[in-house]
Short mmCIF file of C-alpha atoms in Angstrom, two decimals:
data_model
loop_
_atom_site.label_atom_id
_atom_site.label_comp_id
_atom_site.label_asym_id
_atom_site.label_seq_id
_atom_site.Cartn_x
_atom_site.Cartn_y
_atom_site.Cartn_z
CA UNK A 263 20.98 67.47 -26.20
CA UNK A 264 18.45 67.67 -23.38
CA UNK A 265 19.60 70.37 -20.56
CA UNK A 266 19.33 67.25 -18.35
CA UNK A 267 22.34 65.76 -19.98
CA UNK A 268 24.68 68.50 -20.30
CA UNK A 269 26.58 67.38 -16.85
CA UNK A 270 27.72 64.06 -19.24
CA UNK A 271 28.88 66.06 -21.99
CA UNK A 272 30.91 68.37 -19.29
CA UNK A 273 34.24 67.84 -18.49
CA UNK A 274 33.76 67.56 -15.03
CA UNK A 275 31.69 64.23 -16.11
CA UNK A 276 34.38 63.09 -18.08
CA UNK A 277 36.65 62.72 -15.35
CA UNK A 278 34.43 61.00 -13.34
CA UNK A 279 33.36 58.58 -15.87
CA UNK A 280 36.78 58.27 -16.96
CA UNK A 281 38.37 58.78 -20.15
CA UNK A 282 35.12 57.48 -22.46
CA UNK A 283 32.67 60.24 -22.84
CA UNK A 284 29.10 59.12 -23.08
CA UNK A 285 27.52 59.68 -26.89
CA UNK A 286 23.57 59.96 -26.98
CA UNK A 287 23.42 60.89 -30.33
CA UNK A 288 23.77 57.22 -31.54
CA UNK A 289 21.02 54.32 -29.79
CA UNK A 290 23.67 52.33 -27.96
CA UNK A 291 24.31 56.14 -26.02
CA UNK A 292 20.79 55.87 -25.27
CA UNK A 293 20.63 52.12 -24.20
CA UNK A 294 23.57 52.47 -21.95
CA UNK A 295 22.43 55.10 -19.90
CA UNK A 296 18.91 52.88 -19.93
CA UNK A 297 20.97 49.99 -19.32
CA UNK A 298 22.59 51.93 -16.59
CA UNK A 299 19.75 53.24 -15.33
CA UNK A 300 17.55 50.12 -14.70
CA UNK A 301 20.96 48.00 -13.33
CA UNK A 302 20.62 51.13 -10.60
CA UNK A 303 17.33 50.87 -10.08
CA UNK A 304 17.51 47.44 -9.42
CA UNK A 305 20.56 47.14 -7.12
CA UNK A 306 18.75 49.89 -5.63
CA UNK A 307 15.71 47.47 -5.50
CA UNK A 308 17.64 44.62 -4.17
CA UNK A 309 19.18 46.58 -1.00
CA UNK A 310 15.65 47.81 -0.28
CA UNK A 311 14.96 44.11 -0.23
CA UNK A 312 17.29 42.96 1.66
CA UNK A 313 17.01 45.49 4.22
CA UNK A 314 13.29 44.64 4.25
CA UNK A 315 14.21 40.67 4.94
CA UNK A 316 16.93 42.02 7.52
CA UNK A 317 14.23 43.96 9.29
CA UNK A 318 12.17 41.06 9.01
CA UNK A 319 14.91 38.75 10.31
CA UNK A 320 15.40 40.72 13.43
CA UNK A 321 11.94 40.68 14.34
CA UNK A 322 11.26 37.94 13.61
CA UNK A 323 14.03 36.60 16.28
CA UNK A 324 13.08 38.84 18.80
CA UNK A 325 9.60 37.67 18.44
CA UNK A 326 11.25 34.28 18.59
CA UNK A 327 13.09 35.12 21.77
CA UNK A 328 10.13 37.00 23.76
CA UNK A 329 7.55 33.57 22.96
CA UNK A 330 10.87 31.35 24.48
CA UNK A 331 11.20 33.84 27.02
CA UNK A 332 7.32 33.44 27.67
CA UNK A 333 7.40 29.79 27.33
CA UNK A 334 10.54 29.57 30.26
CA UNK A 335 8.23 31.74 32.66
CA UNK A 336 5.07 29.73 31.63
CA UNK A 337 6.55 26.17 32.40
CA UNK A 338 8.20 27.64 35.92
CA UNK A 339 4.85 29.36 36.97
CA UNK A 340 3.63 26.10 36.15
CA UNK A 341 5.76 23.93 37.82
CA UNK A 342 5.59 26.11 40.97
CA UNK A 343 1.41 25.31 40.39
CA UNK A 344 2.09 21.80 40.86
CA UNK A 345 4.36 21.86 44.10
CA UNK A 346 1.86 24.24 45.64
CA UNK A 347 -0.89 21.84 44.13
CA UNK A 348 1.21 18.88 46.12
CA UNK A 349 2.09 21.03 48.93
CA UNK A 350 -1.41 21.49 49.72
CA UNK A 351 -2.38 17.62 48.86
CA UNK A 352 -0.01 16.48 50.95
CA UNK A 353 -0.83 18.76 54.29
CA UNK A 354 -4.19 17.78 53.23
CA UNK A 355 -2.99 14.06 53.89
CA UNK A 356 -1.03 14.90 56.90
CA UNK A 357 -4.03 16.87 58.38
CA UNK A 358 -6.46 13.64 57.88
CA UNK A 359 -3.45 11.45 59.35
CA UNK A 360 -3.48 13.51 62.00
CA UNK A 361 -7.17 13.67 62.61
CA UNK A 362 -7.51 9.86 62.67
CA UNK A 363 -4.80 9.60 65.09
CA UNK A 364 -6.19 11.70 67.39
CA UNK A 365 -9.77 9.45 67.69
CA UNK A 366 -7.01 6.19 67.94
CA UNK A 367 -5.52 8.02 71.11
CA UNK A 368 -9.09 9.24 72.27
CA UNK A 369 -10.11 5.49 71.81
CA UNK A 370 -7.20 4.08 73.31
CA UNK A 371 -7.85 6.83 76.35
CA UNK A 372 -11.31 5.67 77.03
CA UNK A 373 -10.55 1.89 76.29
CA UNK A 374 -7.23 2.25 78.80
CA UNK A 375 -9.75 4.64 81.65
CA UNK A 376 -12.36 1.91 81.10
CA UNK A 377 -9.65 -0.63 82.03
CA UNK A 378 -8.18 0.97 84.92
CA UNK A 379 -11.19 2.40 86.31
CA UNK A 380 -12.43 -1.48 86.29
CA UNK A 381 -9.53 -2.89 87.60
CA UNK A 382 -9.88 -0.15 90.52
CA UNK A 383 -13.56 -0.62 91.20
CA UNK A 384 -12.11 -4.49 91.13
CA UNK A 385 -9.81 -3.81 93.81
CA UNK A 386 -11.81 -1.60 95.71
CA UNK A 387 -14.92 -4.09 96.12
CA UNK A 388 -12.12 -6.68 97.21
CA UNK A 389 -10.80 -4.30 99.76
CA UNK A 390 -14.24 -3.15 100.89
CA UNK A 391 -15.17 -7.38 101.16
CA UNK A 392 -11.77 -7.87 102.88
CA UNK A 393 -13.09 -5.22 105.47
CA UNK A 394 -16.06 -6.95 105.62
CA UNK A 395 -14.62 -9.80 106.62
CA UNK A 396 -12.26 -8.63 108.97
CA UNK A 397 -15.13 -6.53 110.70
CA UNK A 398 -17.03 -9.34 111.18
CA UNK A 399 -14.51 -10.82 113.14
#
């Protein structure tokens, strides 16, 4: 036997493999422990694998959660955009509003001075006529 396989052919391997020694001399010996070997190798395979897709599977959610994350701070940096952007319209409205109220009270002001001032200069020609008159006499 190869000095590879002398732990099977111990009795230290025959407990642990039970009470059924392993026999290489025959080719079912052989093709068992081939047998054996490749069903380790690929369970072996298959938890690599799934660890891989694990790995993958947690990245890929906290990928997932970062780009919502992103996407919740985009849309409220955006909505606070537009209430600035309508903050700033409307004081933009309010300041014109104001602007042409201002040039309706100006008018009014000079349309209202004209008024009185005429109404005045009205009264004081009939007053200055009136003392005409009574100077005459």
């Amino acid at each position: 036997t190869p000095s590879f396989l002398w732990f099977l052919a111990s009795p230290m391997a025959k407990a642990d493999l039970g009470s059924q020694p392993v026999l290489l001399s025959n080719g079912n010996g052989w093709a068992n422990v081939t047998r054996f070997a490749t069903l380790s190798l690929h369970r072996l395979s298959e938890t690599q694998h799934k660890a891989k897709m694990s790995g993958a599977s947690a990245l890929w959610r906290c990928v997932s959660r970062i780009e919502e994350e992103q996407k919740r701070s985009s849309l409220h940096r955006l909505r606070q955009s537009a209430s600035m952007e309508s903050v700033l319209s409307t004081k933009k409205q309010t300041d014109e509003m104001l602007r042409k109220l201002r040039v309706m009270v100006d008018s009014f002001d000079l349309e209202v001075d004209e008024s009185v001032e005429s109404i005045c200069r009205h009264i004081l020609d009939e007053e200055d006529d009136l003392m005409n008159l009574f100077l005459k006499h």
